[in-house]
Amino acid sequence: MSDQIEISEDSIKVSFSSLTWLEESPAYFRAMSNGDLPKPESQFMDFGKALHCYILRRDDFPKEYYVLKAIMPANAQQHKFCAEYRNNNGDIVEAYKASYSIKSKTSDTIKSEAEKLIMTLKPYIDSISDSEGKKIISFDDFERITSIADNILVHKGAKKLFEYMDNHKDCDVLTEKEFMLKGRKLHDGKDLWIHGFVDHIIFDPKNRKMVINELKTTSKPLSKYREAFSEYHTARQL
């Protein structure tokens, strides 16, 4: 069961996202597929990706994410101030002038406001170098993620799935997490082709069982999840 065949991601023609693009129009589908238009992102999508990584690939989480304990910039001007501070070798006045309107402000006022900003944002600026090449996630979001992960471990159904291998040591069980586009030789020599991206999959040839476990996140209350299931066409992934 160790033989694997890697398939190029470019070989996938249809995905959950691309079906949504096609609903808009064939022209929109082609533009998105060719990379002519930026793919939409949102804070909820970013949180969901971080949650998936922490639950499914815990060892990779610190390699891909940086948990920020400092206060993050509250708006675009503060973000620009931080960037300009780094670009101007720590000159807070020049950083302030490049980020804020200084019309009718005196030099003393500019310096005073810049000093207040740097007192708040310096820990964030210092952490940027530590987070180089990683996605930044706030400490509050990280606490939410760890809380959700802990709840999964005490959920009877979820715990059973994630501990399937440990509970079936007598079988030649294989589990994959965030399983992408692979062909696998099964015990009878046949190929199993997975076209897509699967969160968690269990192969149990002895019991002739394959279990697909798909994690779902939603910004809506759990009581409204049935509506979200239909709205976001979740059934397409089944």
Short mmCIF file of C-alpha atoms in Angstrom, two decimals:
data_model
loop_
_atom_site.label_atom_id
_atom_site.label_comp_id
_atom_site.label_asym_id
_atom_site.label_seq_id
_atom_site.Cartn_x
_atom_site.Cartn_y
_atom_site.Cartn_z
CA MET A 1 0.00 0.00 0.00
CA SER A 2 3.00 2.29 -0.16
CA ASP A 3 3.07 2.87 -3.95
CA GLN A 4 1.85 6.36 -4.81
CA ILE A 5 1.53 8.18 -8.09
CA GLU A 6 1.66 11.96 -7.96
CA ILE A 7 -0.63 13.81 -10.35
CA SER A 8 -0.04 17.40 -11.32
CA GLU A 9 -2.51 19.82 -9.79
CA ASP A 10 -2.85 21.41 -13.22
CA SER A 11 -4.43 18.19 -14.51
CA ILE A 12 -7.62 18.82 -12.53
CA LYS A 13 -10.24 20.28 -14.83
CA VAL A 14 -13.24 20.59 -12.51
CA SER A 15 -13.33 21.49 -8.83
CA PHE A 16 -15.85 22.74 -6.31
CA SER A 17 -14.70 26.31 -6.89
CA SER A 18 -14.69 26.03 -10.66
CA LEU A 19 -18.30 24.82 -10.68
CA THR A 20 -19.21 27.96 -8.77
CA TRP A 21 -17.37 30.05 -11.37
CA LEU A 22 -19.28 28.29 -14.13
CA GLU A 23 -22.55 29.28 -12.48
CA GLU A 24 -21.59 32.91 -13.08
CA SER A 25 -20.86 32.44 -16.77
CA PRO A 26 -18.57 30.47 -19.12
CA ALA A 27 -16.47 33.62 -19.61
CA TYR A 28 -16.02 34.04 -15.85
CA PHE A 29 -15.10 30.34 -15.55
CA ARG A 30 -12.41 30.71 -18.23
CA ALA A 31 -11.00 33.92 -16.73
CA MET A 32 -10.75 32.40 -13.25
CA SER A 33 -9.28 29.13 -14.56
CA ASN A 34 -6.60 31.03 -16.49
CA GLY A 35 -5.72 33.18 -13.48
CA ASP A 36 -6.86 36.37 -15.21
CA LEU A 37 -8.94 37.36 -12.15
CA PRO A 38 -7.89 37.26 -8.48
CA LYS A 39 -9.42 34.47 -6.45
CA PRO A 40 -11.62 35.78 -3.61
CA GLU A 41 -10.40 35.40 -0.05
CA SER A 42 -12.07 36.33 3.21
CA GLN A 43 -11.23 36.32 6.89
CA PHE A 44 -13.56 33.33 7.32
CA MET A 45 -11.76 31.40 4.57
CA ASP A 46 -8.39 32.25 6.10
CA PHE A 47 -9.58 31.09 9.52
CA GLY A 48 -10.95 27.87 8.04
CA LYS A 49 -7.62 27.10 6.34
CA ALA A 50 -5.72 27.69 9.58
CA LEU A 51 -8.17 25.48 11.48
CA HIS A 52 -7.81 22.67 8.94
CA CYS A 53 -4.04 22.86 9.16
CA TYR A 54 -4.03 22.75 12.97
CA ILE A 55 -6.44 19.80 13.18
CA LEU A 56 -5.17 17.76 10.24
CA ARG A 57 -1.46 18.65 10.06
CA ARG A 58 -0.56 19.78 13.57
CA ASP A 59 3.20 19.44 13.00
CA ASP A 60 3.04 21.72 9.96
CA PHE A 61 1.09 24.48 11.71
CA PRO A 62 4.12 26.28 13.26
CA LYS A 63 5.91 26.04 9.91
CA GLU A 64 3.06 27.74 8.06
CA TYR A 65 1.53 30.06 10.67
CA TYR A 66 2.83 32.64 13.10
CA VAL A 67 0.67 33.32 16.16
CA LEU A 68 0.82 37.02 16.84
CA LYS A 69 0.43 38.09 20.45
CA ALA A 70 1.02 41.78 19.73
CA ILE A 71 -1.73 44.25 18.85
CA MET A 72 -2.32 44.17 15.11
CA PRO A 73 -2.79 47.32 13.00
CA ALA A 74 -6.43 48.42 13.18
CA ASN A 75 -6.72 49.92 9.70
CA ALA A 76 -4.97 50.45 6.36
CA GLN A 77 -3.16 53.57 7.58
CA GLN A 78 -1.63 51.72 10.52
CA HIS A 79 -0.57 48.89 8.21
CA LYS A 80 1.09 51.44 5.92
CA PHE A 81 2.76 53.14 8.90
CA CYS A 82 4.33 49.82 9.92
CA ALA A 83 5.58 49.15 6.40
CA GLU A 84 6.97 52.68 6.01
CA TYR A 85 8.66 52.47 9.42
CA ARG A 86 10.59 49.43 8.22
CA ASN A 87 11.34 51.00 4.83
CA ASN A 88 12.63 54.20 6.43
CA ASN A 89 14.98 52.50 8.91
CA GLY A 90 12.86 53.29 11.93
CA ASP A 91 12.13 56.96 11.17
CA ILE A 92 8.72 57.38 12.79
CA VAL A 93 8.12 60.90 11.47
CA GLU A 94 8.73 59.93 7.83
CA ALA A 95 6.60 56.82 8.30
CA TYR A 96 3.78 58.94 9.69
CA LYS A 97 4.00 61.48 6.85
CA ALA A 98 3.79 58.69 4.27
CA SER A 99 0.75 57.15 5.93
CA TYR A 100 -1.43 59.99 7.20
CA SER A 101 -2.68 63.36 6.04
CA ILE A 102 -0.46 66.01 7.61
CA LYS A 103 -2.29 69.04 6.29
CA SER A 104 -2.52 71.74 8.99
CA LYS A 105 -0.54 69.60 11.46
CA THR A 106 2.54 71.08 13.11
CA SER A 107 5.85 69.24 13.32
CA ASP A 108 5.33 68.74 17.05
CA THR A 109 1.87 67.26 16.46
CA ILE A 110 3.18 64.87 13.80
CA LYS A 111 5.99 63.71 16.07
CA SER A 112 3.65 63.27 19.04
CA GLU A 113 1.12 61.21 17.07
CA ALA A 114 3.91 59.13 15.51
CA GLU A 115 5.33 58.37 18.96
CA LYS A 116 1.93 57.21 20.21
CA LEU A 117 1.57 54.93 17.19
CA ILE A 118 4.98 53.35 17.55
CA MET A 119 4.38 52.60 21.24
CA THR A 120 1.32 50.57 20.24
CA LEU A 121 2.62 48.97 17.04
CA LYS A 122 6.32 48.35 17.76
CA PRO A 123 5.74 44.80 19.10
CA TYR A 124 3.86 43.99 15.89
CA ILE A 125 6.61 45.48 13.72
CA ASP A 126 9.29 43.51 15.59
CA SER A 127 7.34 40.29 15.06
CA ILE A 128 7.16 40.73 11.28
CA SER A 129 10.69 39.42 10.80
CA ASP A 130 9.88 36.37 12.94
CA SER A 131 6.84 35.64 10.78
CA GLU A 132 8.71 35.93 7.47
CA GLY A 133 7.25 33.49 4.97
CA LYS A 134 4.37 32.51 7.28
CA LYS A 135 0.74 33.49 7.50
CA ILE A 136 0.00 35.66 10.52
CA ILE A 137 -2.85 34.65 12.79
CA SER A 138 -4.02 36.59 15.82
CA PHE A 139 -3.74 35.11 19.29
CA ASP A 140 -7.55 35.34 19.70
CA ASP A 141 -8.07 33.29 16.52
CA PHE A 142 -5.46 30.77 17.68
CA GLU A 143 -7.33 30.32 20.96
CA ARG A 144 -10.53 29.69 19.01
CA ILE A 145 -8.73 27.11 16.87
CA THR A 146 -7.30 25.22 19.85
CA SER A 147 -10.71 25.28 21.54
CA ILE A 148 -12.37 23.77 18.46
CA ALA A 149 -9.63 21.13 18.20
CA ASP A 150 -10.12 20.20 21.87
CA ASN A 151 -13.88 19.88 21.32
CA ILE A 152 -13.28 17.46 18.46
CA LEU A 153 -11.31 15.16 20.76
CA VAL A 154 -14.23 14.90 23.18
CA HIS A 155 -16.84 14.45 20.44
CA LYS A 156 -17.74 10.77 20.29
CA GLY A 157 -18.15 10.54 16.50
CA ALA A 158 -15.20 12.73 15.54
CA LYS A 159 -12.88 11.05 18.05
CA LYS A 160 -13.75 7.65 16.58
CA LEU A 161 -12.76 8.79 13.09
CA PHE A 162 -9.53 10.53 14.03
CA GLU A 163 -8.39 7.62 16.21
CA TYR A 164 -9.45 4.94 13.71
CA MET A 165 -5.90 3.76 13.03
CA ASP A 166 -5.07 3.46 16.74
CA ASN A 167 -8.22 1.40 17.30
CA HIS A 168 -7.54 -0.96 14.36
CA LYS A 169 -3.91 -1.95 14.88
CA ASP A 170 -4.70 -5.48 13.71
CA CYS A 171 -5.53 -4.19 10.23
CA ASP A 172 -3.37 -2.71 7.49
CA VAL A 173 -5.07 0.66 7.90
CA LEU A 174 -3.76 3.79 6.24
CA THR A 175 -4.96 7.33 6.88
CA GLU A 176 -4.14 10.46 4.91
CA LYS A 177 -4.83 14.05 5.88
CA GLU A 178 -5.34 16.78 3.31
CA PHE A 179 -5.02 14.13 0.62
CA MET A 180 -4.36 15.66 -2.80
CA LEU A 181 -4.55 14.06 -6.23
CA LYS A 182 -2.93 10.71 -5.74
CA GLY A 183 -3.32 7.22 -7.11
CA ARG A 184 -2.75 4.42 -4.63
CA LYS A 185 -2.19 0.69 -5.14
CA LEU A 186 -4.65 -1.20 -2.98
CA HIS A 187 -4.25 -4.68 -1.54
CA ASP A 188 -5.71 -6.31 -4.66
CA GLY A 189 -3.34 -4.46 -6.98
CA LYS A 190 -5.92 -2.06 -8.36
CA ASP A 191 -5.51 1.69 -8.56
CA LEU A 192 -7.66 4.04 -6.53
CA TRP A 193 -7.77 7.50 -8.02
CA ILE A 194 -8.74 10.47 -5.89
CA HIS A 195 -9.50 13.51 -8.01
CA GLY A 196 -9.75 16.38 -5.59
CA PHE A 197 -8.65 17.52 -2.18
CA VAL A 198 -9.86 15.37 0.71
CA ASP A 199 -9.47 16.53 4.31
CA HIS A 200 -9.14 13.12 5.96
CA ILE A 201 -9.42 9.70 4.37
CA ILE A 202 -9.13 6.20 5.87
CA PHE A 203 -8.24 3.09 3.85
CA ASP A 204 -9.15 -0.17 5.57
CA PRO A 205 -8.74 -3.01 3.02
CA LYS A 206 -9.27 -5.82 5.57
CA ASN A 207 -12.76 -4.59 6.36
CA ARG A 208 -13.27 -3.36 2.78
CA LYS A 209 -13.88 0.14 4.00
CA MET A 210 -12.92 3.61 2.89
CA VAL A 211 -14.01 6.53 5.07
CA ILE A 212 -13.91 10.14 3.93
CA ASN A 213 -14.06 12.70 6.71
CA GLU A 214 -14.67 16.27 5.52
CA LEU A 215 -14.28 19.15 7.96
CA LYS A 216 -16.63 22.08 7.48
CA THR A 217 -16.44 25.56 8.95
CA THR A 218 -19.14 28.19 8.77
CA SER A 219 -19.51 31.77 9.95
CA LYS A 220 -23.18 31.12 10.64
CA PRO A 221 -24.72 29.69 13.85
CA LEU A 222 -24.93 25.90 13.98
CA SER A 223 -28.72 26.16 13.93
CA LYS A 224 -28.43 27.74 10.47
CA TYR A 225 -25.97 25.19 9.09
CA ARG A 226 -28.63 23.37 7.06
CA GLU A 227 -29.26 26.62 5.17
CA ALA A 228 -25.52 27.20 4.73
CA PHE A 229 -25.17 23.63 3.39
CA SER A 230 -27.55 24.49 0.56
CA GLU A 231 -26.32 28.05 0.02
CA TYR A 232 -22.69 27.02 -0.46
CA HIS A 233 -23.52 23.81 -2.40
CA THR A 234 -21.64 21.62 0.06
CA ALA A 235 -23.26 18.50 -1.43
CA ARG A 236 -21.08 18.95 -4.53
CA GLN A 237 -18.12 17.65 -2.57
CA LEU A 238 -19.82 14.40 -1.57
#
